[in-house]
mmCIF file of C-alpha atoms in Angstrom:
data_model
loop_
_atom_site.group_PDB
_atom_site.id
_atom_site.type_symbol
_atom_site.label_atom_id
_atom_site.label_comp_id
_atom_site.label_asym_id
_atom_site.label_seq_id
_atom_site.Cartn_x
_atom_site.Cartn_y
_atom_site.Cartn_z
ATOM 1 C CA MET A 991 74.795 129.626 164.820
ATOM 2 C CA THR A 992 78.043 127.926 165.716
ATOM 3 C CA LEU A 993 78.199 124.197 165.075
ATOM 4 C CA ARG A 994 78.507 122.151 168.224
ATOM 5 C CA ALA A 995 79.844 118.672 168.943
ATOM 6 C CA ASN A 996 78.298 115.776 167.041
ATOM 7 C CA TYR A 997 77.112 113.827 170.069
ATOM 8 C CA TYR A 998 75.952 110.850 167.951
ATOM 9 C CA ASP A 999 79.466 110.276 166.655
ATOM 10 C CA LEU A 1000 81.371 111.170 169.808
ATOM 11 C CA ALA A 1001 79.234 109.001 172.112
ATOM 12 C CA ALA A 1002 78.040 106.331 169.703
ATOM 13 C CA LYS A 1003 77.790 103.604 172.373
ATOM 14 C CA ALA A 1004 75.783 105.853 174.688
ATOM 15 C CA MET A 1005 73.490 106.886 171.846
ATOM 16 C CA GLN A 1006 72.917 103.211 171.034
ATOM 17 C CA ILE A 1007 71.813 102.615 174.622
ATOM 18 C CA LEU A 1008 69.312 105.465 174.314
ATOM 19 C CA MET A 1009 68.093 104.165 170.952
ATOM 20 C CA ASN A 1010 67.657 100.683 172.444
ATOM 21 C CA GLN A 1011 65.564 102.264 175.175
ATOM 22 C CA GLU A 1012 63.416 103.913 172.494
ATOM 23 C CA SER A 1013 62.975 100.520 170.807
ATOM 24 C CA TYR A 1014 61.890 98.951 174.090
ATOM 25 C CA LEU A 1015 59.355 101.743 174.667
ATOM 26 C CA ARG A 1016 57.998 101.500 171.108
ATOM 27 C CA GLU A 1017 57.473 97.770 171.605
ATOM 28 C CA GLN A 1018 55.747 98.280 174.957
ATOM 29 C CA PHE A 1019 53.454 101.066 173.762
ATOM 30 C CA SER A 1020 52.635 99.196 170.555
ATOM 31 C CA ALA A 1021 51.123 96.425 172.654
ATOM 32 C CA SER A 1022 49.475 98.645 175.275
ATOM 33 C CA ASP A 1023 45.787 99.414 175.664
ATOM 34 C CA THR A 1024 46.496 102.301 178.015
ATOM 35 C CA VAL A 1025 49.622 104.194 176.947
ATOM 36 C CA THR A 1026 49.590 103.856 173.177
ATOM 37 C CA LEU A 1027 52.120 105.023 170.609
ATOM 38 C CA ALA A 1028 49.918 108.076 169.979
ATOM 39 C CA THR A 1029 49.845 108.919 173.700
ATOM 40 C CA TRP A 1030 53.608 108.470 173.902
ATOM 41 C CA GLU A 1031 54.076 110.928 171.044
ATOM 42 C CA LEU A 1032 51.819 113.473 172.793
ATOM 43 C CA VAL A 1033 53.839 113.044 175.990
ATOM 44 C CA LYS A 1034 57.121 113.551 174.135
ATOM 45 C CA LEU A 1035 55.762 116.673 172.501
ATOM 46 C CA ARG A 1036 54.340 118.100 175.741
ATOM 47 C CA VAL A 1037 57.532 117.499 177.706
ATOM 48 C CA SER A 1038 59.526 119.089 174.883
ATOM 49 C CA GLN A 1039 57.220 122.126 175.113
ATOM 50 C CA LEU A 1040 57.799 122.347 178.860
ATOM 51 C CA ASN A 1041 61.560 122.154 178.306
ATOM 52 C CA GLN A 1042 61.374 124.574 175.364
ATOM 53 C CA CYS A 1043 63.381 122.249 173.153
ATOM 54 C CA ALA A 1044 62.819 123.604 169.639
ATOM 55 C CA PHE A 1045 64.408 120.643 167.867
ATOM 56 C CA CYS A 1046 62.300 118.103 169.768
ATOM 57 C CA ILE A 1047 59.084 120.124 169.379
ATOM 58 C CA ASP A 1048 59.666 120.168 165.628
ATOM 59 C CA MET A 1049 60.520 116.448 165.568
ATOM 60 C CA HIS A 1050 57.598 115.235 167.650
ATOM 61 C CA SER A 1051 55.080 117.492 165.907
ATOM 62 C CA LYS A 1052 56.158 116.044 162.550
ATOM 63 C CA ASP A 1053 56.153 112.490 163.898
ATOM 64 C CA ALA A 1054 52.688 112.922 165.437
ATOM 65 C CA LEU A 1055 51.278 114.302 162.176
ATOM 66 C CA ARG A 1056 52.815 111.435 160.214
ATOM 67 C CA GLN A 1057 51.229 108.970 162.636
ATOM 68 C CA GLY A 1058 47.808 110.503 161.981
ATOM 69 C CA GLU A 1059 47.507 112.934 164.869
ATOM 70 C CA SER A 1060 45.284 115.945 164.179
ATOM 71 C CA GLN A 1061 46.677 119.450 163.955
ATOM 72 C CA GLU A 1062 44.014 120.570 166.413
ATOM 73 C CA ARG A 1063 45.267 118.196 169.112
ATOM 74 C CA ILE A 1064 48.893 119.115 168.469
ATOM 75 C CA ILE A 1065 48.140 122.837 168.642
ATOM 76 C CA GLY A 1066 45.951 122.374 171.732
ATOM 77 C CA LEU A 1067 48.572 120.420 173.618
ATOM 78 C CA SER A 1068 50.093 123.510 175.235
ATOM 79 C CA ALA A 1069 46.728 124.069 176.975
ATOM 80 C CA TRP A 1070 45.612 120.432 177.265
ATOM 81 C CA ARG A 1071 43.905 120.867 180.640
ATOM 82 C CA GLY A 1072 41.441 123.329 179.136
ATOM 83 C CA MET A 1073 40.775 121.375 175.954
ATOM 84 C CA HIS A 1074 38.257 118.585 175.486
ATOM 85 C CA LEU A 1075 40.318 116.860 172.804
ATOM 86 C CA TYR A 1076 42.069 114.188 174.832
ATOM 87 C CA SER A 1077 40.907 110.886 176.308
ATOM 88 C CA GLN A 1078 40.917 110.258 180.043
ATOM 89 C CA LEU A 1079 43.967 108.010 179.683
ATOM 90 C CA GLU A 1080 45.810 110.704 177.703
ATOM 91 C CA LEU A 1081 44.969 113.259 180.400
ATOM 92 C CA VAL A 1082 46.399 110.979 183.079
ATOM 93 C CA ALA A 1083 49.578 110.424 181.036
ATOM 94 C CA LEU A 1084 50.009 114.146 180.357
ATOM 95 C CA ASP A 1085 49.465 114.997 184.019
ATOM 96 C CA TRP A 1086 52.066 112.379 185.021
ATOM 97 C CA ALA A 1087 54.497 113.771 182.426
ATOM 98 C CA GLU A 1088 54.137 117.287 183.783
ATOM 99 C CA LEU A 1089 54.523 116.161 187.397
ATOM 100 C CA LEU A 1090 57.674 114.148 186.703
ATOM 101 C CA SER A 1091 59.154 116.870 184.484
ATOM 102 C CA SER A 1092 58.583 119.504 187.178
ATOM 103 C CA GLY A 1093 61.057 117.899 189.547
ATOM 104 C CA GLU A 1094 58.477 117.898 192.348
ATOM 105 C CA ALA A 1095 58.180 114.917 194.650
ATOM 106 C CA VAL A 1096 55.596 112.305 193.694
ATOM 107 C CA ASP A 1097 53.194 111.906 196.609
ATOM 108 C CA ASP A 1098 51.271 108.698 197.296
ATOM 109 C CA LYS A 1099 47.968 110.148 196.084
ATOM 110 C CA SER A 1100 49.430 111.075 192.672
ATOM 111 C CA TYR A 1101 51.200 107.737 192.366
ATOM 112 C CA HIS A 1102 48.124 105.677 193.182
ATOM 113 C CA ARG A 1103 45.933 107.775 190.884
ATOM 114 C CA VAL A 1104 48.155 107.052 187.876
ATOM 115 C CA VAL A 1105 48.606 103.374 188.764
ATOM 116 C CA ASP A 1106 44.835 102.963 189.198
ATOM 117 C CA ALA A 1107 44.258 104.511 185.763
ATOM 118 C CA LEU A 1108 47.090 102.913 183.788
ATOM 119 C CA GLY A 1109 48.369 99.896 185.715
ATOM 120 C CA GLU A 1110 51.827 99.307 187.145
ATOM 121 C CA GLN A 1111 53.542 98.171 183.922
ATOM 122 C CA ALA A 1112 52.310 101.192 181.978
ATOM 123 C CA VAL A 1113 53.356 103.556 184.778
ATOM 124 C CA VAL A 1114 56.852 102.083 184.850
ATOM 125 C CA ASP A 1115 57.157 102.328 181.059
ATOM 126 C CA LEU A 1116 55.663 105.828 180.959
ATOM 127 C CA THR A 1117 58.018 106.974 183.723
ATOM 128 C CA ILE A 1118 60.995 105.660 181.749
ATOM 129 C CA ALA A 1119 59.632 107.378 178.612
ATOM 130 C CA ILE A 1120 59.234 110.709 180.427
ATOM 131 C CA ASN A 1121 62.751 110.417 181.801
ATOM 132 C CA ALA A 1122 63.997 109.628 178.293
ATOM 133 C CA ILE A 1123 62.424 112.653 176.614
ATOM 134 C CA ASN A 1124 63.636 114.953 179.378
ATOM 135 C CA SER A 1125 67.124 113.569 178.760
ATOM 136 C CA TRP A 1126 66.826 113.911 174.956
ATOM 137 C CA ASN A 1127 65.635 117.502 175.413
ATOM 138 C CA ARG A 1128 68.694 118.389 177.446
ATOM 139 C CA VAL A 1129 71.044 116.777 174.935
ATOM 140 C CA ALA A 1130 69.371 118.584 172.010
ATOM 141 C CA LYS A 1131 69.348 121.932 173.811
ATOM 142 C CA THR A 1132 73.063 121.546 174.552
ATOM 143 C CA PHE A 1133 74.290 120.442 171.137
ATOM 144 C CA LYS A 1134 71.623 122.248 169.063
ATOM 145 C CA PRO A 1135 70.950 120.029 166.066
ATOM 146 C CA GLU A 1136 69.386 121.996 163.236
ATOM 147 C CA VAL A 1137 65.710 122.692 163.899
ATOM 148 C CA GLY A 1138 63.686 121.516 160.932
ATOM 149 C CA SER A 1139 66.192 118.863 159.860
ATOM 150 C CA HIS A 1140 64.188 115.915 161.229
ATOM 151 C CA LYS A 1141 62.481 113.817 158.582
ATOM 152 C CA PRO A 1142 59.784 111.469 159.946
ATOM 153 C CA GLN A 1143 60.369 107.776 159.237
#
């Protein structure tokens, strides 16, 4: 494979903005009773599956395992609707992630269902998180960092 531009070096200020966003989200989900860090990791992995971003699927699978996620739940994520492995709150978050990632309009019924389940603050933060991973997926698919090179922190 041909090496592509090093987007971290060439757009260091922009990457710092994205990393600051990740820090904000980590702080929010660390303190949340609804969308937890574990749920956030599942959402990042599921959206990366939808976008077929190999680098991000590798990264978020490794990160989820390191955080204590089970292999069964990671493997089952591609068919989460048919699995009985996820909590009701995780199901709501995954459904919201798929809706927003599809590009379809968000109708009032869908919006109120997620707000009723998670609360307004969590929906705002989750929406930002879903937007972020969709963005990261597009950057990674464009510049193709080496799949397998991510080392969990």
